[in-house]
Short mmCIF file of C-alpha atoms and ligand atoms in Angstrom, two decimals:
data_model
loop_
_atom_site.label_atom_id
_atom_site.label_comp_id
_atom_site.label_asym_id
_atom_site.label_seq_id
_atom_site.Cartn_x
_atom_site.Cartn_y
_atom_site.Cartn_z
CA MET A 30 4.55 -21.09 -15.96
CA ALA A 31 4.42 -17.20 -15.96
CA THR A 32 7.17 -15.54 -14.08
CA GLN A 33 6.57 -13.13 -12.12
CA GLU A 34 6.99 -9.93 -14.28
CA GLU A 35 4.30 -11.71 -16.69
CA THR A 36 2.20 -12.74 -14.13
CA PHE A 37 2.99 -8.72 -12.89
CA LYS A 38 1.75 -7.43 -16.51
CA LYS A 39 -1.60 -10.05 -16.48
CA LEU A 40 -2.76 -8.46 -12.90
CA VAL A 41 -2.37 -5.09 -14.20
CA SER A 42 -4.44 -6.14 -17.64
CA HIS A 43 -7.18 -7.61 -15.32
CA CYS A 44 -7.83 -5.21 -12.67
CA LYS A 45 -8.75 -2.77 -16.04
CA GLU A 46 -10.71 -5.31 -17.94
CA TYR A 47 -12.91 -5.91 -14.94
CA GLY A 48 -13.32 -2.36 -13.97
CA PHE A 49 -11.28 -2.19 -10.83
CA VAL A 50 -8.64 0.75 -11.73
CA PHE A 51 -7.87 2.47 -15.66
CA PRO A 52 -5.28 4.93 -16.27
CA SER A 53 -6.48 8.35 -15.47
CA SER A 54 -7.97 10.03 -18.58
CA GLU A 55 -7.34 7.42 -20.65
CA ILE A 56 -9.08 8.76 -24.01
CA TYR A 57 -6.36 11.28 -24.17
CA ASP A 58 -3.77 8.26 -23.71
CA GLY A 59 -3.18 8.76 -20.02
CA LEU A 60 -1.53 10.64 -17.43
CA GLY A 61 1.87 9.55 -15.97
CA ALA A 62 1.44 7.92 -13.28
CA VAL A 63 -2.26 9.01 -12.57
CA TYR A 64 -5.40 6.46 -12.28
CA ASP A 65 -8.47 5.95 -11.43
CA TYR A 66 -10.79 3.47 -10.21
CA GLY A 67 -13.45 1.66 -11.93
CA GLN A 68 -16.95 0.31 -9.89
CA ASN A 69 -14.92 -2.80 -8.57
CA GLY A 70 -12.17 -1.19 -7.44
CA VAL A 71 -13.82 1.71 -5.81
CA GLU A 72 -15.38 -1.79 -3.64
CA LEU A 73 -12.55 -2.60 -2.56
CA LYS A 74 -10.55 0.63 -1.94
CA ASN A 75 -13.53 1.63 0.80
CA ASN A 76 -13.69 -1.65 2.38
CA ILE A 77 -9.59 -1.35 2.84
CA LYS A 78 -10.42 2.18 3.93
CA ARG A 79 -12.85 0.75 6.38
CA TYR A 80 -11.24 -1.71 7.91
CA TRP A 81 -8.01 0.91 8.42
CA TRP A 82 -10.29 3.10 10.52
CA ASP A 83 -12.31 1.24 11.97
CA PHE A 84 -9.03 -0.76 13.57
CA MET A 85 -8.41 2.48 14.52
CA THR A 86 -10.67 4.43 16.00
CA ARG A 87 -13.02 1.49 17.44
CA LEU A 88 -10.48 -1.01 19.18
CA HIS A 89 -8.54 1.74 20.21
CA ASP A 90 -10.39 4.02 22.90
CA ASN A 91 -7.73 6.89 22.74
CA ILE A 92 -7.99 7.45 18.98
CA VAL A 93 -10.02 9.69 16.67
CA GLY A 94 -10.07 10.87 13.58
CA ILE A 95 -10.16 14.12 11.58
CA ASP A 96 -10.41 15.06 8.31
CA ALA A 97 -8.45 17.95 7.57
CA ALA A 98 -7.87 19.88 4.22
CA ILE A 99 -5.87 19.08 0.91
CA PHE A 100 -4.47 22.98 0.10
CA MET A 101 -2.31 24.42 4.33
CA HIS A 102 -1.37 27.69 4.42
CA PRO A 103 2.61 27.17 3.29
CA THR A 104 4.17 28.14 6.17
CA VAL A 105 2.94 24.83 7.54
CA TRP A 106 5.93 23.21 4.63
CA LYS A 107 8.56 25.17 5.80
CA ALA A 108 7.79 23.98 9.73
CA SER A 109 8.48 20.94 8.69
CA GLY A 110 11.37 20.89 6.29
CA HIS A 111 9.36 20.24 3.24
CA VAL A 112 9.78 22.88 1.06
CA ASP A 113 13.74 22.51 1.88
CA ALA A 114 14.32 19.10 2.07
CA PHE A 115 11.91 16.48 0.20
CA ASN A 116 14.06 15.74 -2.87
CA ASP A 117 14.73 13.15 -4.37
CA PRO A 118 18.31 13.81 -6.92
CA LEU A 119 17.66 13.25 -10.10
CA ILE A 120 20.23 13.17 -13.26
CA ASP A 121 19.21 13.36 -17.07
CA ASN A 122 20.67 11.45 -19.66
CA LYS A 123 21.99 14.32 -22.73
CA ASP A 124 21.00 12.13 -25.68
CA SER A 125 17.72 10.51 -25.18
CA LYS A 126 16.61 13.67 -22.60
CA LYS A 127 15.20 11.14 -19.98
CA ARG A 128 14.93 11.56 -16.49
CA TYR A 129 16.04 9.21 -13.91
CA ARG A 130 16.38 9.16 -9.45
CA ALA A 131 20.14 8.73 -9.34
CA ASP A 132 19.19 6.90 -5.97
CA VAL A 133 17.12 4.78 -7.86
CA LEU A 134 19.74 3.76 -11.11
CA ILE A 135 22.07 2.59 -8.10
CA GLU A 136 19.59 1.01 -6.44
CA ASP A 137 18.68 -1.16 -9.77
CA GLN A 138 22.58 -2.06 -9.92
CA LEU A 139 22.85 -3.08 -6.98
CA ALA A 140 19.81 -5.28 -7.42
CA LYS A 141 21.57 -6.77 -10.85
CA ILE A 142 24.82 -7.34 -8.65
CA GLU A 143 22.31 -9.64 -6.14
CA GLU A 144 20.58 -10.55 -9.27
CA LYS A 145 23.80 -12.04 -10.72
CA ILE A 146 24.53 -14.14 -7.38
CA ASN A 147 21.76 -15.66 -7.07
CA LYS A 148 21.67 -17.08 -10.37
CA GLU A 149 24.92 -18.70 -9.46
CA VAL A 150 23.51 -20.10 -6.71
CA GLU A 151 20.52 -21.50 -9.14
CA LYS A 152 23.15 -23.01 -11.35
CA ALA A 153 25.28 -24.76 -8.55
CA ALA A 154 21.71 -26.31 -7.10
CA LYS A 155 20.80 -27.75 -10.06
CA ARG A 156 24.69 -29.29 -10.90
CA PHE A 157 24.63 -30.04 -7.34
CA GLY A 158 21.24 -31.49 -6.40
CA ASP A 159 20.00 -32.82 -3.29
CA SER A 160 23.81 -32.80 -1.84
CA PHE A 161 24.25 -28.54 -2.26
CA ASP A 162 24.91 -26.34 0.67
CA GLU A 163 24.19 -22.59 -0.74
CA THR A 164 26.30 -21.77 2.76
CA MET A 165 29.12 -23.00 2.10
CA PHE A 166 28.65 -22.30 -2.07
CA ARG A 167 27.70 -18.57 -1.19
CA GLN A 168 30.89 -18.60 1.29
CA THR A 169 33.55 -20.04 -1.24
CA ASN A 170 32.59 -20.33 -4.83
CA PRO A 171 35.41 -17.50 -6.12
CA ARG A 172 32.82 -15.91 -8.25
CA VAL A 173 29.92 -15.83 -6.07
CA LEU A 174 32.38 -13.91 -3.72
CA GLU A 175 33.65 -11.52 -6.24
CA HIS A 176 30.20 -10.56 -7.06
CA GLN A 177 29.33 -9.92 -3.09
CA GLN A 178 32.46 -7.90 -2.57
CA HIS A 179 31.78 -5.47 -5.20
CA PHE A 180 28.18 -5.45 -3.89
CA ASP A 181 29.04 -4.89 -0.07
CA ALA A 182 31.54 -2.14 -1.28
CA LEU A 183 29.46 -0.06 -3.67
CA HIS A 184 26.19 -0.78 -1.31
CA GLU A 185 28.47 0.81 1.50
CA ARG A 186 29.53 4.03 -1.00
CA TYR A 187 25.83 5.53 -2.22
CA LYS A 188 25.21 4.76 1.85
CA LYS A 189 27.65 6.78 2.94
CA ALA A 190 26.66 9.47 -0.26
CA MET A 191 22.64 9.43 0.86
CA ASN A 192 23.16 9.97 4.30
CA ASP A 193 25.77 12.98 3.86
CA ASN A 194 23.41 14.03 0.80
CA ASP A 195 26.56 14.55 -1.61
CA LEU A 196 24.95 14.55 -4.80
CA ASN A 197 29.20 14.55 -6.76
CA GLU A 198 29.76 11.24 -5.56
CA LEU A 199 26.34 10.06 -6.77
CA LYS A 200 27.02 10.84 -10.53
CA GLN A 201 30.78 9.56 -9.33
CA ILE A 202 29.27 6.08 -8.31
CA ILE A 203 27.15 5.89 -11.52
CA LEU A 204 30.16 6.96 -13.35
CA ASP A 205 32.46 4.53 -12.16
CA GLU A 206 29.61 1.79 -11.97
CA GLU A 207 29.36 2.43 -15.78
CA ILE A 208 25.67 2.85 -15.19
CA ALA A 209 23.71 3.64 -19.17
CA CYS A 210 20.51 5.06 -20.14
CA PRO A 211 18.15 1.90 -20.68
CA ILE A 212 16.49 3.98 -24.06
CA SER A 213 19.83 5.92 -25.31
CA GLY A 214 22.44 2.80 -24.17
CA THR A 215 24.65 5.97 -23.20
CA ARG A 216 26.30 6.94 -20.32
CA ASN A 217 26.01 11.16 -21.45
CA TRP A 218 24.79 12.29 -17.74
CA THR A 219 23.79 15.82 -16.53
CA ASP A 220 24.93 16.85 -13.13
CA VAL A 221 22.84 15.22 -9.99
CA ARG A 222 20.05 17.61 -9.04
CA GLN A 223 18.00 17.61 -5.98
CA PHE A 224 14.34 18.69 -7.39
CA ASN A 225 11.40 19.32 -4.49
CA LEU A 226 9.05 16.55 -4.57
CA MET A 227 5.72 18.98 -4.02
CA PHE A 228 3.35 20.37 -6.27
CA GLN A 229 2.44 24.11 -6.26
CA THR A 230 -0.46 26.07 -7.35
CA GLU A 231 -1.86 29.75 -6.61
CA MET A 232 -4.07 30.36 -4.34
CA GLY A 233 -6.27 33.84 -5.07
CA SER A 234 -7.71 35.30 -7.79
CA THR A 235 -5.08 38.59 -9.09
CA ALA A 236 -1.01 37.28 -10.17
CA ASP A 237 0.52 39.83 -7.57
CA GLY A 238 -2.02 39.03 -5.00
CA ALA A 239 -2.28 35.66 -5.39
CA MET A 240 0.08 33.26 -2.82
CA LYS A 241 1.95 29.98 -3.56
CA ILE A 242 0.19 27.06 -1.76
CA TYR A 243 1.73 22.87 -2.39
CA LEU A 244 -1.10 20.03 -2.86
CA ARG A 245 0.06 18.19 0.71
CA PRO A 246 2.62 15.28 0.38
CA GLU A 247 1.59 13.76 3.51
CA THR A 248 -1.72 14.56 5.48
CA ALA A 249 0.33 14.12 9.35
CA GLN A 250 0.70 17.85 9.12
CA GLY A 251 -2.73 18.13 8.51
CA ILE A 252 -2.84 15.85 12.29
CA PHE A 253 0.24 17.75 13.79
CA VAL A 254 -1.61 21.70 13.23
CA ASN A 255 -4.81 20.10 14.78
CA TYR A 256 -2.81 19.37 16.99
CA LEU A 257 -4.38 21.27 20.31
CA ASN A 258 -7.94 21.33 18.46
CA VAL A 259 -8.51 17.45 19.50
CA GLN A 260 -6.51 17.66 22.73
CA LYS A 261 -8.83 20.13 24.46
CA THR A 262 -11.84 20.22 22.53
CA GLY A 263 -12.07 15.78 23.09
CA ARG A 264 -10.01 16.83 26.35
CA MET A 265 -7.33 13.69 25.13
CA LYS A 266 -5.14 12.79 27.21
CA LEU A 267 -1.87 11.44 26.64
CA PRO A 268 -1.08 9.35 25.22
CA PHE A 269 -3.72 9.55 22.54
CA GLY A 270 -4.07 9.54 18.91
CA ILE A 271 -5.06 11.69 15.51
CA ALA A 272 -6.15 9.33 12.29
CA GLN A 273 -6.70 10.48 8.67
CA ILE A 274 -7.80 9.11 5.51
CA GLY A 275 -6.85 11.53 2.99
CA LYS A 276 -5.50 12.73 -0.76
CA ALA A 277 -2.33 13.43 -0.77
CA PHE A 278 -0.09 14.43 -4.04
CA ARG A 279 4.17 13.58 -4.84
CA ASN A 280 5.44 14.61 -7.91
CA GLU A 281 7.49 11.99 -8.30
CA ILE A 282 10.36 11.42 -11.15
CA VAL A 283 10.15 7.87 -11.41
CA ALA A 284 6.63 6.65 -11.15
CA ARG A 285 6.21 2.87 -12.32
CA GLN A 286 4.59 -0.59 -11.04
CA PHE A 287 1.56 0.66 -11.37
CA VAL A 288 -0.43 2.01 -8.32
CA PHE A 289 3.11 1.17 -6.40
CA ARG A 290 4.37 5.00 -7.02
CA MET A 291 1.68 7.40 -7.88
CA ARG A 292 1.69 10.75 -8.04
CA GLU A 293 -1.53 11.01 -6.66
CA PHE A 294 -2.14 8.46 -3.77
CA GLU A 295 -4.24 8.53 -0.75
CA GLN A 296 -2.44 8.31 2.52
CA MET A 297 -4.30 6.72 6.06
CA GLU A 298 -2.08 7.72 9.11
CA MET A 299 -2.20 7.97 12.70
CA GLN A 300 -0.14 10.27 14.94
CA PHE A 301 0.18 8.61 18.39
CA PHE A 302 0.65 11.55 20.99
CA ILE A 303 2.98 10.34 23.98
CA LYS A 304 5.12 10.91 26.61
CA PRO A 305 8.85 12.54 25.98
CA GLY A 306 10.93 8.48 26.70
CA THR A 307 8.74 6.20 26.25
CA GLU A 308 8.91 6.52 22.98
CA MET A 309 10.71 3.30 22.31
CA ASP A 310 7.82 1.13 23.78
CA TRP A 311 5.52 2.35 22.05
CA PHE A 312 7.37 2.08 18.71
CA LYS A 313 7.34 -1.60 19.15
CA TYR A 314 3.93 -1.86 20.38
CA TRP A 315 2.92 0.25 17.15
CA LYS A 316 5.41 -2.52 14.37
CA THR A 317 3.19 -5.57 16.55
CA GLN A 318 -0.35 -4.13 15.83
CA ARG A 319 0.12 -2.61 12.58
CA LEU A 320 1.72 -6.16 11.33
CA ALA A 321 -1.25 -8.27 13.45
CA TRP A 322 -3.50 -5.67 11.17
CA HIS A 323 -1.82 -6.73 7.48
CA LYS A 324 -1.67 -11.00 8.96
CA ALA A 325 -4.94 -11.05 9.94
CA LEU A 326 -6.65 -10.80 5.94
CA GLY A 327 -5.09 -13.95 5.92
CA LEU A 328 -3.21 -13.89 3.16
CA GLY A 329 0.31 -16.43 4.48
CA ASP A 330 2.59 -14.42 7.03
CA ASN A 331 5.56 -15.39 4.89
CA LYS A 332 4.36 -12.49 2.50
CA TYR A 333 5.46 -9.80 5.55
CA ARG A 334 8.49 -8.62 6.78
CA PHE A 335 9.70 -5.40 9.01
CA HIS A 336 12.73 -3.32 7.27
CA ASP A 337 14.45 -1.29 9.36
CA HIS A 338 15.58 2.14 7.41
CA GLU A 339 18.96 2.09 7.33
CA LYS A 340 18.55 6.90 6.21
CA LEU A 341 16.74 8.38 8.77
CA ALA A 342 14.21 10.60 8.21
CA HIS A 343 15.23 13.91 9.81
CA TYR A 344 12.48 14.31 12.24
CA ALA A 345 13.28 10.31 12.76
CA ASN A 346 14.40 8.54 15.87
CA ALA A 347 13.61 4.90 14.81
CA ALA A 348 11.98 3.77 11.41
CA THR A 349 10.47 0.79 9.75
CA ASP A 350 8.96 -0.52 6.73
CA ILE A 351 6.10 -3.03 7.17
CA GLU A 352 6.73 -4.75 3.60
CA PHE A 353 4.67 -6.50 1.75
CA GLU A 354 6.17 -9.85 -0.58
CA MET A 355 4.96 -8.06 -4.30
CA PRO A 356 5.43 -9.87 -7.55
CA PHE A 357 8.68 -7.80 -8.63
CA GLY A 358 9.88 -8.39 -4.54
CA PHE A 359 9.24 -7.23 -0.78
CA LYS A 360 8.33 -3.62 -1.09
CA GLU A 361 7.00 -0.94 1.41
CA VAL A 362 3.15 -1.05 2.11
CA GLU A 363 4.11 1.04 5.47
CA GLY A 364 5.80 3.13 7.41
CA ILE A 365 6.11 3.34 11.30
CA HIS A 366 8.09 6.37 12.01
CA SER A 367 9.01 7.65 15.53
CA ARG A 368 8.77 11.45 15.00
CA THR A 369 10.06 12.89 18.31
CA ASN A 370 9.01 16.09 19.21
CA PHE A 371 10.08 17.43 15.72
CA ASP A 372 6.86 18.56 14.13
CA LEU A 373 5.07 20.20 16.78
CA SER A 374 8.34 21.68 17.81
CA GLN A 375 8.81 23.40 14.48
CA HIS A 376 5.20 24.57 14.10
CA ALA A 377 5.09 25.67 17.42
CA LYS A 378 8.78 27.55 16.72
CA PHE A 379 7.16 29.18 13.25
CA SER A 380 3.29 29.93 14.19
CA GLY A 381 4.44 31.33 17.61
CA LYS A 382 2.06 30.00 19.47
CA LYS A 383 2.55 26.70 22.78
CA ILE A 384 1.62 24.02 21.08
CA GLU A 385 2.52 21.52 24.63
CA TYR A 386 0.35 19.45 26.46
CA PHE A 387 0.03 19.66 30.44
CA ASP A 388 0.08 16.50 32.43
CA PRO A 389 -1.92 16.63 34.88
CA GLU A 390 -0.01 13.65 36.94
CA THR A 391 3.20 14.97 37.27
CA SER A 392 2.09 18.72 37.03
CA GLU A 393 4.16 20.15 34.26
CA SER A 394 3.85 20.70 30.21
CA TYR A 395 6.10 19.22 27.78
CA THR A 396 5.58 18.91 23.70
CA PRO A 397 4.27 14.89 22.95
CA TYR A 398 6.31 12.85 21.16
CA VAL A 399 4.93 11.35 17.86
CA ILE A 400 4.52 7.77 16.62
CA GLU A 401 3.15 7.45 13.60
CA THR A 402 1.77 4.69 10.92
CA SER A 403 1.44 5.19 7.73
CA ILE A 404 0.49 3.62 5.05
CA GLY A 405 -1.00 4.72 0.64
CA VAL A 406 -3.61 2.88 0.61
CA ASP A 407 -2.82 1.74 -2.76
CA ARG A 408 -0.47 -0.16 -1.90
CA MET A 409 -2.38 -1.97 0.02
CA PHE A 410 -4.98 -2.59 -2.61
CA LEU A 411 -1.93 -3.35 -4.41
CA SER A 412 -0.79 -5.67 -2.28
CA ILE A 413 -3.67 -7.16 -1.99
CA LEU A 414 -4.47 -8.09 -5.38
CA CYS A 415 -1.10 -9.59 -6.35
CA GLY A 416 -1.65 -11.97 -2.96
CA SER A 417 -4.54 -13.13 -4.41
CA TYR A 418 -4.33 -13.16 -8.17
CA GLU A 419 -4.62 -16.95 -9.43
CA GLU A 420 -4.42 -18.35 -12.66
CA GLN A 421 -6.19 -21.56 -11.42
CA PRO A 422 -5.52 -24.61 -13.95
CA LEU A 423 -8.82 -26.56 -13.71
CA GLU A 424 -9.49 -30.98 -14.26
CA GLY A 425 -10.04 -31.09 -18.01
CA GLY A 426 -7.95 -28.86 -19.41
CA ASP A 427 -10.03 -25.86 -17.94
CA SER A 428 -8.24 -23.23 -16.60
CA ARG A 429 -9.96 -20.32 -14.60
CA VAL A 430 -8.48 -16.47 -13.09
CA VAL A 431 -9.43 -15.99 -9.40
CA LEU A 432 -8.75 -13.74 -6.64
CA HIS A 433 -8.86 -15.21 -3.66
CA LEU A 434 -9.19 -11.33 -2.15
CA PRO A 435 -10.61 -11.87 1.97
CA ALA A 436 -13.74 -12.11 2.19
CA VAL A 437 -14.57 -8.62 4.57
CA LEU A 438 -12.65 -6.40 1.27
CA ALA A 439 -14.35 -8.28 -1.61
CA PRO A 440 -16.05 -5.78 -3.53
CA VAL A 441 -18.55 -8.14 -3.57
CA LYS A 442 -20.31 -10.59 -1.91
CA CYS A 443 -22.80 -12.28 -3.25
CA CYS A 444 -24.52 -12.78 -6.20
CA VAL A 445 -27.01 -14.36 -7.49
CA MET A 446 -28.64 -15.91 -10.38
CA PRO A 447 -31.15 -17.66 -12.07
CA LEU A 448 -30.72 -20.91 -13.88
CA VAL A 449 -32.86 -19.77 -16.41
CA ARG A 450 -34.44 -17.04 -17.65
CA LYS A 451 -38.21 -18.11 -17.97
CA ASP A 452 -40.50 -19.62 -15.13
CA GLY A 453 -40.61 -17.27 -12.25
CA LEU A 454 -36.33 -17.33 -11.71
CA PRO A 455 -35.39 -14.10 -12.14
CA GLU A 456 -38.27 -13.01 -10.17
CA LYS A 457 -37.28 -15.48 -7.18
CA ALA A 458 -33.63 -14.72 -7.50
CA GLN A 459 -34.61 -10.51 -7.30
CA GLU A 460 -36.91 -11.39 -4.07
CA ILE A 461 -32.98 -13.29 -2.87
CA LEU A 462 -31.50 -9.93 -3.39
CA ASN A 463 -33.66 -7.61 -2.17
CA SER A 464 -33.36 -9.34 1.37
CA LEU A 465 -29.22 -9.70 1.09
CA ARG A 466 -28.77 -6.35 -0.05
CA PHE A 467 -29.39 -3.95 3.31
CA ASP A 468 -26.29 -6.17 4.33
CA VAL A 469 -23.78 -7.27 2.85
CA LYS A 470 -22.88 -5.67 -1.87
CA THR A 471 -25.53 -8.21 -3.67
CA THR A 472 -25.39 -8.13 -7.51
CA TYR A 473 -27.70 -10.25 -9.94
CA ASP A 474 -26.03 -12.28 -13.13
CA GLU A 475 -28.54 -13.31 -15.98
CA LYS A 476 -26.64 -13.34 -18.64
CA ASP A 477 -25.07 -16.59 -19.73
CA SER A 478 -23.91 -19.99 -18.78
CA ILE A 479 -24.26 -20.53 -15.01
CA GLY A 480 -20.28 -21.37 -15.43
CA LYS A 481 -18.84 -18.86 -17.09
CA ARG A 482 -21.51 -16.58 -14.56
CA TYR A 483 -18.63 -18.21 -11.82
CA ARG A 484 -16.32 -17.09 -14.07
CA ARG A 485 -17.21 -13.74 -14.42
CA GLN A 486 -17.78 -13.48 -10.55
CA ASP A 487 -14.48 -15.83 -9.24
CA ALA A 488 -11.98 -13.15 -11.45
CA ILE A 489 -13.86 -10.13 -9.07
CA GLY A 490 -13.34 -12.20 -5.97
CA THR A 491 -16.67 -12.36 -5.39
CA PRO A 492 -16.82 -15.11 -2.26
CA PHE A 493 -20.79 -16.59 -2.73
CA CYS A 494 -22.86 -17.64 -5.86
CA VAL A 495 -26.08 -18.24 -5.16
CA THR A 496 -28.13 -20.06 -7.41
CA VAL A 497 -31.51 -20.50 -8.21
CA ASP A 498 -33.40 -23.26 -9.82
CA HIS A 499 -36.59 -24.76 -9.76
CA ASP A 500 -36.18 -26.64 -6.67
CA THR A 501 -36.01 -23.18 -4.79
CA LEU A 502 -39.46 -22.28 -6.10
CA VAL A 503 -40.70 -25.66 -4.24
CA ASP A 504 -38.36 -25.83 -1.18
CA ASN A 505 -37.11 -22.31 -0.53
CA THR A 506 -33.10 -23.45 -1.08
CA VAL A 507 -30.86 -22.88 -3.43
CA THR A 508 -27.69 -23.59 -4.57
CA VAL A 509 -24.44 -22.03 -2.39
CA ARG A 510 -20.89 -21.46 -4.64
CA PHE A 511 -17.80 -21.47 -2.36
CA ARG A 512 -14.96 -18.97 -4.27
CA ASP A 513 -11.87 -20.69 -2.95
CA ASP A 514 -12.71 -24.61 -3.88
CA MET A 515 -15.50 -24.16 -5.62
CA HIS A 516 -17.58 -26.64 -3.69
CA GLN A 517 -21.10 -26.48 -3.64
CA GLU A 518 -24.20 -26.60 -1.18
CA ARG A 519 -27.66 -26.69 -0.72
CA VAL A 520 -29.22 -24.26 1.48
CA HIS A 521 -32.04 -22.70 2.66
CA ILE A 522 -33.01 -18.93 1.67
CA ASN A 523 -33.69 -18.07 5.92
CA ASP A 524 -29.83 -19.18 6.20
CA LEU A 525 -28.30 -17.36 3.68
CA ARG A 526 -27.94 -14.05 5.36
CA ASP A 527 -26.13 -15.72 8.45
CA MET A 528 -24.32 -17.70 6.61
CA ILE A 529 -22.47 -15.44 3.96
CA LEU A 530 -22.42 -12.15 7.46
CA LYS A 531 -20.20 -14.87 9.31
CA ALA A 532 -17.74 -15.17 6.17
CA VAL A 533 -17.73 -11.13 5.33
CA ASP A 534 -18.86 -9.21 8.32
CA MET A 535 -15.88 -6.88 9.87
CA SER A 536 -16.40 -7.20 13.19
CA HIS A 537 -15.60 -10.71 13.22
CA LEU A 538 -12.32 -9.64 11.46
CA LEU A 539 -12.13 -6.94 14.12
CA ARG A 540 -12.60 -9.56 16.84
CA SER A 541 -10.19 -11.66 16.38
CA LEU A 542 -7.80 -8.41 16.57
CA ALA A 543 -8.56 -7.50 19.91
CA GLU A 544 -8.03 -10.85 21.57
N1 LIG B 605 4.14 10.87 7.05
C1 LIG B 605 4.74 9.72 7.14
C2 LIG B 605 5.56 9.09 4.87
O1 LIG B 605 4.43 9.86 4.32
P1 LIG B 605 6.30 7.64 3.34
O2 LIG B 605 7.15 7.07 3.36
O3 LIG B 605 6.53 8.71 2.42
O4 LIG B 605 6.07 8.78 4.46
C3 LIG B 605 4.23 6.18 3.25
O5 LIG B 605 4.80 7.68 2.86
C4 LIG B 605 3.33 5.46 3.26
O6 LIG B 605 2.72 6.06 2.15
C5 LIG B 605 3.92 4.55 2.00
O7 LIG B 605 4.42 3.37 2.73
C6 LIG B 605 3.45 4.62 0.82
O8 LIG B 605 2.40 3.19 1.17
C7 LIG B 605 2.39 5.65 0.69
N2 LIG B 605 3.07 6.27 -0.75
C8 LIG B 605 4.09 7.23 -0.38
N3 LIG B 605 4.24 7.17 -1.58
C9 LIG B 605 3.74 6.34 -2.49
C10 LIG B 605 3.45 6.84 -4.39
N4 LIG B 605 4.33 8.01 -4.62
N5 LIG B 605 2.64 5.97 -4.47
C11 LIG B 605 1.79 5.62 -3.60
N6 LIG B 605 2.15 5.21 -2.37
C12 LIG B 605 2.75 6.12 -1.58
#
C-alpha cells in the first residue's frame, strides 16, 4: 500500500497530467511556490468560490460583497501593523546557504519526537495484539515517557520564545536540539532574524517621485478601509458583514506542500462588524456556520477539527483554525478570528477620520468589533482534491484513479459520448450536449474505447457520463454511467437535465445549509 507521502506525490502529478495545476512559467523551470490553474483547475476553483460567495451573500441578508484593489495606500499597512510586525523568524545555514524558518525547524523537531512516540505505540500494538491498552502503555512505558517529557519541555520553551519574540532563544533551542540543515547536514547556523513577508514595489514614473507600495498580504484591509463606504451607501445596520475574494501575496520563506503555502494565493475573507461585548457569541456563531459549510460537501465529518491558537495575533482576543486532514497531517484551511476593534481604530488613528457606528437603538457611537472568517481558496482546493483522490483496484486486476469530487464542485458535470463515430451517433450526442450546456458544464468525447473515455472522466471527477448508442436513435434513451459506483442506468433524454441538476445544482447544497 502507498504511504500518504507517495499518494500526495501522485496527486501532485495527477493535478498536472489532468490540467488542474501547472507550475508557473514552467518552460523557464518554474517560479518557487507560484502555480497556474489549468482548464479543470480553474473550473473547480471557480466553483469553490461560487459556493463560498453564495453562502455568504445569499444565505445571510446582512452580508454584502466588495472587490477592493490589490494596491493600497502604504499607510494602510503601517496602521494595520504589517510593516512592523508581519514577520517570520528566519535562520540561514552558513554551509548550504539555505534559508529556513526557525519556528518551522523547531516544529519539525517536535513532530519527529511525536513520530518516535507513535512508532513505539505501533510496535507495542503489534506485539500485544487485542490485549493492548494504548492509554496504559503511553502512561507507563519508560521510552514513551522519556520522549513525552522531551516533547513537553521543548514545546513549552518554544511557545515562550515565540510569545516573547525572543530570537536568541529560538537560535539556542535549535543549537540545544542539535538540529542540522537537511542539505549540508551541519549545525553552522546564523543568528535568527525577523523577515518581513510583504512584497514591495514602486508606484509612479520617476525614481525620485515613486512611492513605495506593497502587494497586499491579506484582503481584509480592503474591507476595513471601505467599512464606512459600505455602511453608509448600503445603509447597513450592525451586525453586518462584508465579503471579498481576491489575491494576496506573501514572500514565504519556506514554501512547500504544493499549493498549500504559496507566494501568490487567493483568499475569501469576511469581516463581520458587531457591537463590542457581543464578540464571543458571534465568534461561536461563525465557528458553527463555517464548519457546517465545510462538512456539507460530504468529504467526511472526521476530516475536520478546530485548533485554537496558543499565540494570538496582536489584534485578536480569540482565534481558531478549521483544519483538514491532508496526507501530511491535519492542516489549517481557514482561520476564524475575533479581531476586536483593532483595525478600525488603527485606521481612524492613522487617517484622522472618524470611523464609528451610530447605534440608533442606544443613540451612542462606537467603533465596531469584528469577527473575521478567512479561508484560502488554494488550500480549500487542495483539501478537496486530497479528500477526493482514490486509486481504486477493480475486479479482474484492473484499477482506476477517480476523483470523488463533490458533484457541485466538479469541473465538468457531464460528458456525452457516442458509442461509435458513425451512424449518426455523434450528431445525436452533439444534440444532447447542446441541450445540456445552458445548465451545466458538459463536454463531448468520441476518441478511444468507452472504457478509456470513462477513465478519463473519472480522473477529473466528472459525476455523469452519457453514452449514445444505436437504441438512442430509436427510443431516445441513453446509458448514464455514475462515477462513484460505476453503475449504469438507462434514462430517457428528456429526464437527463433534471437528473443531473438534482445532483450538481448548488442551490440544493445551499438549501441544506439554510435548514
Ligand atoms: N486576514 C487574516 C489572515 O490573512 P491568515 O491565517 O494569515 O489570516 C488566512 O490567512 C488563510 O489564508 C489561511 O487559513 C490559509 O487558508 C490562507 N493562506 C495564508 N497564507 C497562505 C499561503 N502562503 N498560501 C496559501 N494559502 C495561504
